[in-house]
Amino acid sequence: MSRLRVTLLRAELWTLIGSAIALSLLGIYAIDVASGGKSVGLSPLAMKQGVYLGVGILLAAASAIPSYRRLGPIVWLLYAAAVGLLLFLLIPAVPHSIVRPRNGARCWIDLGPFNFQPGEFAKIAFIVAVAHHLRYRDSYRRVLGFIPPAAITAVPMLLILLQPDLGMASLFVPTLFAMLIAAGAKLKHVALIVALGLASAPAAYPFLLPHQKGRIDALIKQAQGDYSGKESSQYQQIKAITLAGAGGVAGLGDRHSRVVLDFNDLPEAHNDMIFSVVVNRFGLLGGLAVIGLMLTWIGSAVVIAGRTKDPFGRLIAVGLAAMLAVQAAVNIGMCLGVAPIVGITLPFISAGGTSMLASLAATGLLANIAIRPPQRLARQSFEFGQSD
Amino acid sequence: MAESSNRFGMFHRRLALLLCLTALGFVVLSARLAVLTTVKGDDLRADAEKALVTTQWTPTARGRILDAKGRILAHDMPSYDVAVDFEVISGEWARRQASRAARTANRAAWADAERSARERLIEEVTPAAEADLRGFWKRLAEIAQTPLEEIDQRAADILRDVQTRAATVWERERERREAELRAKTGKDVTVSLGQVARPVREQRRPHVMVRGVTDEQAFAFRRMLDAAPVSSDGTPRWPQVRVIDTTRRVYPFESMTVPINLATFPSPERRAGMQEVAVQGVATHILGWMRSRVFKEDEDRRRTLASDDGEAMSRGQYFEGDSVGQAGAEEGYEGTLRGLRGRVLTHLDTGEREETPSAAGRDLRLTIDIALQARVQAVMSPDLGLAKVREWHKGSLLPVGTPLNGAAAVLDVPTGRILAMVTTPSFTREQLRDEPKVIFKDRVDQPWVNRAIGAPYPPGSIVKALMLSGAITSGTHRIDRTIECTGHLYPDRADIFRCWIYKQFHTTHQAQLGHPLEGPEALMVSCNVFFYTVARDLGPAVLASWYRRFGVGQRWDLGIGPEAVGTLGGPKGEISKGDAIHMGIGQGPVSWTPLHAADAYATLARGGLRITPRINADAPARAEDLRIDPSALAAVAEGLRLAVNERRGTGHHLQFGEVLEPIFNAPGVDVWGKTGTAEAPEIAIDPDGAGPRPKEVVREGDHSWFVVTVGPSGRPPRYSIAVMMEYAGSGGRVSGPICNQIIHALIAEGYLPGAAQPPEAANGGHG
């Protein structure tokens, strides 16, 4: 019986849900603004996003109600399904009607009215799998113990890299590290691996695809004040920066912002570069509001992790929080010209069904953790004394 | 207790750490956001709002260049070129057209047809496509009002040129590729032409078939496709023509015909009556030309010209394909001539339009009289005989018949305006376009140099007038002082500082005249010993200062190209005492140009007032009084008068056997003048291209100078004329008759009223 008991009187639960809804609504409006449009009512794209929000809320509710602990036995099934879908994307024989490459990347499965992006699903499956693996162990307190979780991470990440989707792939490693840190891995080990990784990063540059190199080069150029690629490689980023900065403190307002965005032709305005649109419309204040709401969501997830005593729930919460934090930071960084353009969405706000559904599913999963009362006799997990 | 350790155990500390890192990241992003929206906000907003505005430019007209009498020497002529794509010329278009027609006609069978079957189908319709193309060419020729054969010829020429070019490029590429592969693999690899044959640039761009069509023709060409036969799917069966706006710069007086009275020529060249002389490339060096490539320097110069409000910058900036003045006044007065474009700003959101009308370039008025210029150039053309090596010239080291290069400048004495300034050889803009190598690669004749202002020459004896006036004014030479010509300056050194009369005839002026020389007499006979003595007494410093006062070393800033300001002294400006003695007769370390010479004589004619020569009629006069002693001026004037009017004067006559013939034969004018025969450095080329030796001397000998001032009889001098002929030998014999003809030209153009025109020279028209 105790399993059916839930606790809804939790502040972090409602800040979590509230921030998610607020960001989603803001997103729908921003997508409408980005569509320019002088017609009455929401643009088709914004309308569609509204539908996704509705579906997403149902999905969130669905992922909140059956206890997340029931995921335990099927974790590896989910993981295998995610990997299977990612492999499916890469089969060259799959007809274009099912997997239509966009900008040369095989990321999407065409389901008629809805395009499904298996990578978004794989993100969550990977977090759950890593959480499941780490929950009762302490092997990762040794360096060699990093290998199994790294392997769990590497499989979906490499498959996503092959699509190629550098943006999404880049989220996996920081998320894994966040989960390892939370689970009590020795910080010096983590620091060592991060240091090695950073030191060898330039060596990875030659293996990047030309357009990926181009974006990094463009960022470096721009950081050096070289605007020679204004019409080519740096075009998108310079446009994004310009439109964000143009918002000033309070934004351009609805009408003017629509006109300015319409004539500036910012590529992916309603998608990857939506943050620039928000800042253009609402200015510094709007940008800070988005950042604040993101932090509220992340903070709520962290509190949920802190409140529960179940190691599985703890690590899922940390993983989801980390994933969203990194994704939001990279996306915003991209729009403000401090990160290369890698093509990832801003959670809740960017147009796109799968992204929206994944973010709301993550919210549902966190709510799921939040409403479970602590199990009796549960002891605190991941307490390894002071020798970290 | 347990509760609190539970609450803040390791996991919670780790959570706090992660949250802090996250917050830190977002703080950094917030800071960046704040900088962009506040510090840079206004600039970025302006940038973003630029997209709301489109800018259209309306053309401006380049200013005209006018001569002193208002004749238009250069103006813009609206015109258009008609071009077609290379594939039309190569036949590729017709083949493609046929292939398309075959496919359309046999749509059902096409997909299953074998390659050879397709080829057959295409062949069937090829004649029709070719007939269409013939029709196209015919119509094109019709509108262009050109015989069809000419169009065909032009197409054939283009085809041949492009194919040659492609073959060269491919062959070079093939060799490059082979060398590259050899370097990489270490083996000899053969690369076939097929592997490197990519269309070259000329095969991808349109080619001009008809140049310079009128506005109406251009309109007809644009509408040409409307009259084209149409295929079943409604597409025209003629290729596209491209009408390119090529508003041209036109120089109406570039080629002129002038009547020259040969009866006033020296007897060996004299013929009865007038001869119509065609002159090509009149004033090319003065006017310059246009080029259609824009360089970064043009942008930079424009920026400095239009730094006033930034507005002018964008309206004046160069666009790809703009014409830019090159050389001469077109380049020097680019800022005046080039106008500002008009601009139409359209606000895309509101539809509001802001129009700024274009501002045409201003006209440039020159002091040149183009008719006089043409006459001067005519008498300097080798065809008439005065400007090529002749038997009677004597003294030139070049073979008889060699064309002589040179320059002449004609100044208006009262104002300092340049009335004519000729350099030979000249060239036309057509030659410049078609055979630039003939102009820019000829190291011997150097046609691109404006010899009147752009190249330094040793002045020779013409400076003796300056020396006499300078020495008297400076007090180193008393006006009544006489000097004995002993043949050489130093009694015991007969090998240096010799007088020309000693060198040539082994005699002295003392022996010739029977008495020591006074200043005017010394000028008349151009005695070297007299002026060696004068220069030695002046000393290097004062002597150099006189050269400077007469303009050596100063720019005129005419704005028509490079100016050789003249040189004084060695590389560091040092002048030894020996140098100074040489410089007294215009030799040694001193150089100047024909314009310097005309300017110096004009200064003497003005009583010592120097007015810097100018060619822009609207430029202010710059004047300076050299404070020359009036008695010195009188002595000089007397000397110059004697030199050309007295039998013993070096500039008085030509001698043909026993017959003496005066150099100057224009009635009703007074002439003052001075000859100069200046030793010049030889020009040598390196015939085998293998190094300094053996070298072949292509030009050697003396430069021939003659400078005169001339005025109506009984009146002071009105015009100053300097003529210099390179490596021509005697000043009197070569440049003298040319100078005489320039005086005739001035009379013919009405510059010396009162002077009677010789009977045959009833003023003919020009042009």
PDB file of C-alpha atoms in Angstrom, chain B residues 122-345:
ATOM      1  CA  ILE B 122      19.268  14.498 -81.480  1.00  0.00           C
ATOM      2  CA  GLU B 123      20.958  14.585 -84.853  1.00  0.00           C
ATOM      3  CA  GLU B 124      17.590  14.727 -86.543  1.00  0.00           C
ATOM      4  CA  VAL B 125      16.654  17.986 -84.846  1.00  0.00           C
ATOM      5  CA  THR B 126      20.118  19.561 -84.839  1.00  0.00           C
ATOM      6  CA  PRO B 127      19.675  21.337 -88.192  1.00  0.00           C
ATOM      7  CA  ALA B 128      16.535  23.030 -86.858  1.00  0.00           C
ATOM      8  CA  ALA B 129      18.366  24.239 -83.752  1.00  0.00           C
ATOM      9  CA  GLU B 130      21.228  25.508 -85.883  1.00  0.00           C
ATOM     10  CA  ALA B 131      18.794  27.289 -88.170  1.00  0.00           C
ATOM     11  CA  ASP B 132      17.303  28.952 -85.095  1.00  0.00           C
ATOM     12  CA  LEU B 133      20.749  30.091 -84.093  1.00  0.00           C
ATOM     13  CA  ARG B 134      21.405  31.473 -87.605  1.00  0.00           C
ATOM     14  CA  GLY B 135      18.197  33.421 -87.295  1.00  0.00           C
ATOM     15  CA  PHE B 136      19.368  34.743 -83.969  1.00  0.00           C
ATOM     16  CA  TRP B 137      22.692  35.933 -85.356  1.00  0.00           C
ATOM     17  CA  LYS B 138      20.963  37.506 -88.317  1.00  0.00           C
ATOM     18  CA  ARG B 139      18.641  39.491 -86.097  1.00  0.00           C
ATOM     19  CA  LEU B 140      21.537  40.493 -83.863  1.00  0.00           C
ATOM     20  CA  ALA B 141      23.477  41.775 -86.860  1.00  0.00           C
ATOM     21  CA  GLU B 142      20.376  43.590 -88.058  1.00  0.00           C
ATOM     22  CA  ILE B 143      19.889  45.493 -84.817  1.00  0.00           C
ATOM     23  CA  ALA B 144      23.604  46.180 -84.553  1.00  0.00           C
ATOM     24  CA  GLN B 145      23.573  47.429 -88.163  1.00  0.00           C
ATOM     25  CA  THR B 146      26.638  45.335 -88.841  1.00  0.00           C
ATOM     26  CA  PRO B 147      27.162  42.884 -91.697  1.00  0.00           C
ATOM     27  CA  LEU B 148      26.487  39.335 -90.577  1.00  0.00           C
ATOM     28  CA  GLU B 149      29.961  38.327 -91.779  1.00  0.00           C
ATOM     29  CA  GLU B 150      31.492  40.681 -89.253  1.00  0.00           C
ATOM     30  CA  ILE B 151      29.508  39.079 -86.437  1.00  0.00           C
ATOM     31  CA  ASP B 152      30.552  35.642 -87.682  1.00  0.00           C
ATOM     32  CA  GLN B 153      34.148  36.762 -87.800  1.00  0.00           C
ATOM     33  CA  ARG B 154      33.934  38.113 -84.267  1.00  0.00           C
ATOM     34  CA  ALA B 155      32.441  34.830 -83.033  1.00  0.00           C
ATOM     35  CA  ALA B 156      35.181  32.883 -84.793  1.00  0.00           C
ATOM     36  CA  ASP B 157      37.844  35.109 -83.227  1.00  0.00           C
ATOM     37  CA  ILE B 158      36.403  34.651 -79.760  1.00  0.00           C
ATOM     38  CA  LEU B 159      36.154  30.900 -80.244  1.00  0.00           C
ATOM     39  CA  ARG B 160      39.742  30.677 -81.381  1.00  0.00           C
ATOM     40  CA  ASP B 161      41.069  32.892 -78.585  1.00  0.00           C
ATOM     41  CA  VAL B 162      39.183  31.037 -75.888  1.00  0.00           C
ATOM     42  CA  GLN B 163      40.200  27.635 -77.208  1.00  0.00           C
ATOM     43  CA  THR B 164      43.829  28.697 -77.351  1.00  0.00           C
ATOM     44  CA  ARG B 165      43.591  30.022 -73.848  1.00  0.00           C
ATOM     45  CA  ALA B 166      41.909  26.867 -72.553  1.00  0.00           C
ATOM     46  CA  ALA B 167      44.509  24.688 -74.233  1.00  0.00           C
ATOM     47  CA  THR B 168      47.297  26.678 -72.593  1.00  0.00           C
ATOM     48  CA  VAL B 169      45.664  26.547 -69.178  1.00  0.00           C
ATOM     49  CA  TRP B 170      44.975  22.836 -69.420  1.00  0.00           C
ATOM     50  CA  GLU B 171      48.465  22.044 -70.603  1.00  0.00           C
ATOM     51  CA  ARG B 172      49.947  24.023 -67.735  1.00  0.00           C
ATOM     52  CA  GLU B 173      47.616  22.294 -65.301  1.00  0.00           C
ATOM     53  CA  ARG B 174      48.550  18.914 -66.767  1.00  0.00           C
ATOM     54  CA  GLU B 175      52.244  19.636 -66.293  1.00  0.00           C
ATOM     55  CA  ARG B 176      51.636  20.866 -62.788  1.00  0.00           C
ATOM     56  CA  ARG B 177      49.664  17.754 -61.921  1.00  0.00           C
ATOM     57  CA  GLU B 178      52.329  15.497 -63.347  1.00  0.00           C
ATOM     58  CA  ALA B 179      55.053  17.277 -61.396  1.00  0.00           C
ATOM     59  CA  GLU B 180      52.937  17.038 -58.269  1.00  0.00           C
ATOM     60  CA  LEU B 181      52.356  13.315 -58.725  1.00  0.00           C
ATOM     61  CA  ARG B 182      55.997  12.776 -59.510  1.00  0.00           C
ATOM     62  CA  ALA B 183      56.971  14.546 -56.312  1.00  0.00           C
ATOM     63  CA  LYS B 184      54.480  12.498 -54.357  1.00  0.00           C
ATOM     64  CA  THR B 185      55.065   9.040 -55.812  1.00  0.00           C
ATOM     65  CA  GLY B 186      58.607   9.404 -57.088  1.00  0.00           C
ATOM     66  CA  LYS B 187      57.538   7.922 -60.416  1.00  0.00           C
ATOM     67  CA  ASP B 188      56.797   9.425 -63.802  1.00  0.00           C
ATOM     68  CA  VAL B 189      53.062   9.602 -64.172  1.00  0.00           C
ATOM     69  CA  THR B 190      51.216  10.575 -67.314  1.00  0.00           C
ATOM     70  CA  VAL B 191      48.177  12.752 -66.862  1.00  0.00           C
ATOM     71  CA  SER B 192      45.874  13.075 -69.838  1.00  0.00           C
ATOM     72  CA  LEU B 193      44.364  16.393 -70.886  1.00  0.00           C
ATOM     73  CA  GLY B 194      40.927  14.933 -70.260  1.00  0.00           C
ATOM     74  CA  GLN B 195      41.727  14.618 -66.582  1.00  0.00           C
ATOM     75  CA  VAL B 196      42.478  18.305 -66.189  1.00  0.00           C
ATOM     76  CA  ALA B 197      40.088  19.872 -68.725  1.00  0.00           C
ATOM     77  CA  ARG B 198      37.816  22.022 -66.619  1.00  0.00           C
ATOM     78  CA  PRO B 199      36.064  24.964 -68.266  1.00  0.00           C
ATOM     79  CA  VAL B 200      38.292  28.006 -67.973  1.00  0.00           C
ATOM     80  CA  ARG B 201      36.880  31.352 -66.893  1.00  0.00           C
ATOM     81  CA  GLU B 202      36.486  32.533 -70.477  1.00  0.00           C
ATOM     82  CA  GLN B 203      34.277  29.544 -71.218  1.00  0.00           C
ATOM     83  CA  ARG B 204      31.915  30.398 -68.416  1.00  0.00           C
ATOM     84  CA  ARG B 205      31.324  34.071 -69.002  1.00  0.00           C
ATOM     85  CA  PRO B 206      29.539  36.058 -71.711  1.00  0.00           C
ATOM     86  CA  HIS B 207      31.548  37.553 -74.545  1.00  0.00           C
ATOM     87  CA  VAL B 208      30.943  40.917 -76.124  1.00  0.00           C
ATOM     88  CA  MET B 209      29.761  40.631 -79.721  1.00  0.00           C
ATOM     89  CA  VAL B 210      28.902  44.236 -80.443  1.00  0.00           C
ATOM     90  CA  ARG B 211      30.478  47.181 -78.708  1.00  0.00           C
ATOM     91  CA  GLY B 212      29.085  50.627 -78.040  1.00  0.00           C
ATOM     92  CA  VAL B 213      25.473  50.394 -79.235  1.00  0.00           C
ATOM     93  CA  THR B 214      23.083  53.275 -78.675  1.00  0.00           C
ATOM     94  CA  ASP B 215      20.253  53.541 -76.225  1.00  0.00           C
ATOM     95  CA  GLU B 216      17.640  52.581 -78.827  1.00  0.00           C
ATOM     96  CA  GLN B 217      19.671  49.623 -80.010  1.00  0.00           C
ATOM     97  CA  ALA B 218      20.119  48.458 -76.437  1.00  0.00           C
ATOM     98  CA  PHE B 219      16.369  48.583 -75.987  1.00  0.00           C
ATOM     99  CA  ALA B 220      15.901  46.566 -79.173  1.00  0.00           C
ATOM    100  CA  PHE B 221      18.412  43.997 -77.966  1.00  0.00           C
ATOM    101  CA  ARG B 222      16.612  43.678 -74.673  1.00  0.00           C
ATOM    102  CA  ARG B 223      13.365  43.042 -76.520  1.00  0.00           C
ATOM    103  CA  MET B 224      14.983  40.679 -78.993  1.00  0.00           C
ATOM    104  CA  LEU B 225      13.656  37.500 -77.393  1.00  0.00           C
ATOM    105  CA  ASP B 226      10.088  38.732 -77.854  1.00  0.00           C
ATOM    106  CA  ALA B 227      10.493  38.233 -81.581  1.00  0.00           C
ATOM    107  CA  ALA B 228      12.141  34.835 -81.238  1.00  0.00           C
ATOM    108  CA  PRO B 229      10.494  31.701 -82.630  1.00  0.00           C
ATOM    109  CA  VAL B 230       8.895  29.752 -79.824  1.00  0.00           C
ATOM    110  CA  SER B 231       9.069  26.016 -79.207  1.00  0.00           C
ATOM    111  CA  SER B 232       6.055  23.883 -78.355  1.00  0.00           C
ATOM    112  CA  ASP B 233       6.434  24.432 -74.606  1.00  0.00           C
ATOM    113  CA  GLY B 234       6.501  28.188 -75.070  1.00  0.00           C
ATOM    114  CA  THR B 235      10.206  28.780 -74.459  1.00  0.00           C
ATOM    115  CA  PRO B 236      12.004  30.989 -76.974  1.00  0.00           C
ATOM    116  CA  ARG B 237      14.308  29.134 -79.345  1.00  0.00           C
ATOM    117  CA  TRP B 238      16.914  31.868 -79.254  1.00  0.00           C
ATOM    118  CA  PRO B 239      19.573  32.276 -76.644  1.00  0.00           C
ATOM    119  CA  GLN B 240      19.616  35.142 -74.192  1.00  0.00           C
ATOM    120  CA  VAL B 241      21.509  38.303 -75.138  1.00  0.00           C
ATOM    121  CA  ARG B 242      23.135  40.277 -72.388  1.00  0.00           C
ATOM    122  CA  VAL B 243      23.079  44.023 -72.651  1.00  0.00           C
ATOM    123  CA  ILE B 244      25.861  45.474 -70.543  1.00  0.00           C
ATOM    124  CA  ASP B 245      25.871  49.132 -69.624  1.00  0.00           C
ATOM    125  CA  THR B 246      29.305  50.339 -70.657  1.00  0.00           C
ATOM    126  CA  THR B 247      28.954  54.057 -70.622  1.00  0.00           C
ATOM    127  CA  ARG B 248      32.183  55.011 -72.257  1.00  0.00           C
ATOM    128  CA  ARG B 249      34.574  57.838 -71.773  1.00  0.00           C
ATOM    129  CA  VAL B 250      34.933  59.554 -75.101  1.00  0.00           C
ATOM    130  CA  TYR B 251      37.810  61.746 -76.178  1.00  0.00           C
ATOM    131  CA  PRO B 252      36.571  63.589 -79.277  1.00  0.00           C
ATOM    132  CA  PHE B 253      39.914  65.246 -80.022  1.00  0.00           C
ATOM    133  CA  GLU B 254      42.032  62.148 -79.616  1.00  0.00           C
ATOM    134  CA  SER B 255      42.688  62.037 -83.361  1.00  0.00           C
ATOM    135  CA  MET B 256      42.763  65.251 -85.388  1.00  0.00           C
ATOM    136  CA  THR B 257      43.784  66.463 -88.786  1.00  0.00           C
ATOM    137  CA  VAL B 258      45.650  69.738 -88.924  1.00  0.00           C
ATOM    138  CA  PRO B 259      46.886  71.737 -91.929  1.00  0.00           C
ATOM    139  CA  ILE B 260      50.576  72.456 -91.837  1.00  0.00           C
ATOM    140  CA  ASN B 261      52.233  74.939 -94.154  1.00  0.00           C
ATOM    141  CA  LEU B 262      55.285  73.137 -95.496  1.00  0.00           C
ATOM    142  CA  ALA B 263      56.465  76.291 -97.283  1.00  0.00           C
ATOM    143  CA  THR B 264      57.919  77.573 -93.999  1.00  0.00           C
ATOM    144  CA  PHE B 265      60.003  74.442 -93.429  1.00  0.00           C
ATOM    145  CA  PRO B 266      63.795  74.343 -93.876  1.00  0.00           C
ATOM    146  CA  SER B 267      64.587  73.988 -97.570  1.00  0.00           C
ATOM    147  CA  PRO B 268      65.357  70.223 -97.601  1.00  0.00           C
ATOM    148  CA  GLU B 269      61.895  69.553 -96.194  1.00  0.00           C
ATOM    149  CA  ARG B 270      60.122  72.437 -97.874  1.00  0.00           C
ATOM    150  CA  ARG B 271      57.186  71.781-100.180  1.00  0.00           C
ATOM    151  CA  ALA B 272      54.678  74.115-101.654  1.00  0.00           C
ATOM    152  CA  GLY B 273      51.365  74.547 -99.932  1.00  0.00           C
ATOM    153  CA  MET B 274      49.507  73.019 -97.086  1.00  0.00           C
ATOM    154  CA  GLN B 275      49.547  69.456 -96.008  1.00  0.00           C
ATOM    155  CA  GLU B 276      46.776  67.837 -93.971  1.00  0.00           C
ATOM    156  CA  VAL B 277      48.511  65.963 -91.199  1.00  0.00           C
ATOM    157  CA  ALA B 278      46.709  63.294 -89.198  1.00  0.00           C
ATOM    158  CA  VAL B 279      47.661  63.410 -85.545  1.00  0.00           C
ATOM    159  CA  GLN B 280      46.922  60.438 -83.305  1.00  0.00           C
ATOM    160  CA  GLY B 281      46.777  60.424 -79.540  1.00  0.00           C
ATOM    161  CA  VAL B 282      46.497  64.182 -79.043  1.00  0.00           C
ATOM    162  CA  ALA B 283      47.124  65.069 -75.384  1.00  0.00           C
ATOM    163  CA  THR B 284      46.820  61.447 -74.278  1.00  0.00           C
ATOM    164  CA  HIS B 285      49.418  61.997 -71.568  1.00  0.00           C
ATOM    165  CA  ILE B 286      47.699  65.129 -70.290  1.00  0.00           C
ATOM    166  CA  LEU B 287      44.178  63.710 -70.238  1.00  0.00           C
ATOM    167  CA  GLY B 288      44.962  60.123 -69.255  1.00  0.00           C
ATOM    168  CA  TRP B 289      42.414  57.387 -69.702  1.00  0.00           C
ATOM    169  CA  MET B 290      40.022  55.181 -67.741  1.00  0.00           C
ATOM    170  CA  ARG B 291      40.367  51.669 -66.438  1.00  0.00           C
ATOM    171  CA  SER B 292      37.577  49.485 -65.206  1.00  0.00           C
ATOM    172  CA  ARG B 293      39.371  47.677 -62.436  1.00  0.00           C
ATOM    173  CA  VAL B 294      39.075  49.085 -58.954  1.00  0.00           C
ATOM    174  CA  PHE B 295      42.069  48.741 -56.676  1.00  0.00           C
ATOM    175  CA  LYS B 296      42.265  49.114 -52.943  1.00  0.00           C
ATOM    176  CA  GLU B 297      44.275  52.321 -53.372  1.00  0.00           C
ATOM    177  CA  ASP B 298      41.303  53.877 -55.147  1.00  0.00           C
ATOM    178  CA  GLU B 299      39.112  53.114 -52.150  1.00  0.00           C
ATOM    179  CA  ASP B 300      41.667  54.556 -49.759  1.00  0.00           C
ATOM    180  CA  ARG B 301      42.056  57.701 -51.799  1.00  0.00           C
ATOM    181  CA  ARG B 302      38.317  58.105 -52.020  1.00  0.00           C
ATOM    182  CA  ARG B 303      38.107  57.745 -48.270  1.00  0.00           C
ATOM    183  CA  THR B 304      40.458  60.642 -47.721  1.00  0.00           C
ATOM    184  CA  LEU B 305      38.636  62.693 -50.327  1.00  0.00           C
ATOM    185  CA  ALA B 306      35.222  62.228 -48.793  1.00  0.00           C
ATOM    186  CA  SER B 307      35.875  62.069 -45.098  1.00  0.00           C
ATOM    187  CA  ASP B 308      33.476  64.940 -44.435  1.00  0.00           C
ATOM    188  CA  ASP B 309      30.354  63.105 -43.375  1.00  0.00           C
ATOM    189  CA  GLY B 310      30.599  59.434 -44.238  1.00  0.00           C
ATOM    190  CA  GLU B 311      27.562  59.982 -46.435  1.00  0.00           C
ATOM    191  CA  ALA B 312      29.820  60.944 -49.272  1.00  0.00           C
ATOM    192  CA  MET B 313      31.866  57.873 -48.575  1.00  0.00           C
ATOM    193  CA  SER B 314      29.107  55.469 -49.329  1.00  0.00           C
ATOM    194  CA  ARG B 315      27.777  57.475 -52.244  1.00  0.00           C
ATOM    195  CA  GLY B 316      31.231  57.922 -53.661  1.00  0.00           C
ATOM    196  CA  GLN B 317      32.597  54.465 -53.048  1.00  0.00           C
ATOM    197  CA  TYR B 318      33.776  52.334 -55.901  1.00  0.00           C
ATOM    198  CA  PHE B 319      31.778  49.331 -56.953  1.00  0.00           C
ATOM    199  CA  GLU B 320      33.110  46.403 -58.903  1.00  0.00           C
ATOM    200  CA  GLY B 321      33.230  47.396 -62.547  1.00  0.00           C
ATOM    201  CA  ASP B 322      33.353  51.151 -61.923  1.00  0.00           C
ATOM    202  CA  SER B 323      35.609  53.179 -64.133  1.00  0.00           C
ATOM    203  CA  VAL B 324      38.541  54.837 -62.467  1.00  0.00           C
ATOM    204  CA  GLY B 325      40.730  57.547 -63.925  1.00  0.00           C
ATOM    205  CA  GLN B 326      44.126  56.262 -64.863  1.00  0.00           C
ATOM    206  CA  ALA B 327      47.048  58.548 -65.646  1.00  0.00           C
ATOM    207  CA  GLY B 328      46.874  62.218 -66.593  1.00  0.00           C
ATOM    208  CA  ALA B 329      44.080  64.515 -65.472  1.00  0.00           C
ATOM    209  CA  GLU B 330      41.602  61.629 -65.334  1.00  0.00           C
ATOM    210  CA  GLU B 331      43.630  60.230 -62.468  1.00  0.00           C
ATOM    211  CA  GLY B 332      44.878  63.451 -60.904  1.00  0.00           C
ATOM    212  CA  TYR B 333      41.433  65.073 -60.824  1.00  0.00           C
ATOM    213  CA  GLU B 334      39.499  61.875 -60.068  1.00  0.00           C
ATOM    214  CA  GLY B 335      38.029  63.527 -56.984  1.00  0.00           C
ATOM    215  CA  THR B 336      36.731  66.477 -58.993  1.00  0.00           C
ATOM    216  CA  LEU B 337      35.476  64.544 -61.980  1.00  0.00           C
ATOM    217  CA  ARG B 338      33.871  61.590 -60.264  1.00  0.00           C
ATOM    218  CA  GLY B 339      30.482  62.486 -58.894  1.00  0.00           C
ATOM    219  CA  LEU B 340      28.442  61.051 -56.056  1.00  0.00           C
ATOM    220  CA  ARG B 341      25.879  58.396 -56.758  1.00  0.00           C
ATOM    221  CA  GLY B 342      22.263  59.003 -55.968  1.00  0.00           C
ATOM    222  CA  ARG B 343      20.708  56.788 -53.363  1.00  0.00           C
ATOM    223  CA  VAL B 344      17.237  55.502 -52.721  1.00  0.00           C
ATOM    224  CA  LEU B 345      16.701  54.083 -49.242  1.00  0.00           C
TER     225      LEU B 345
END
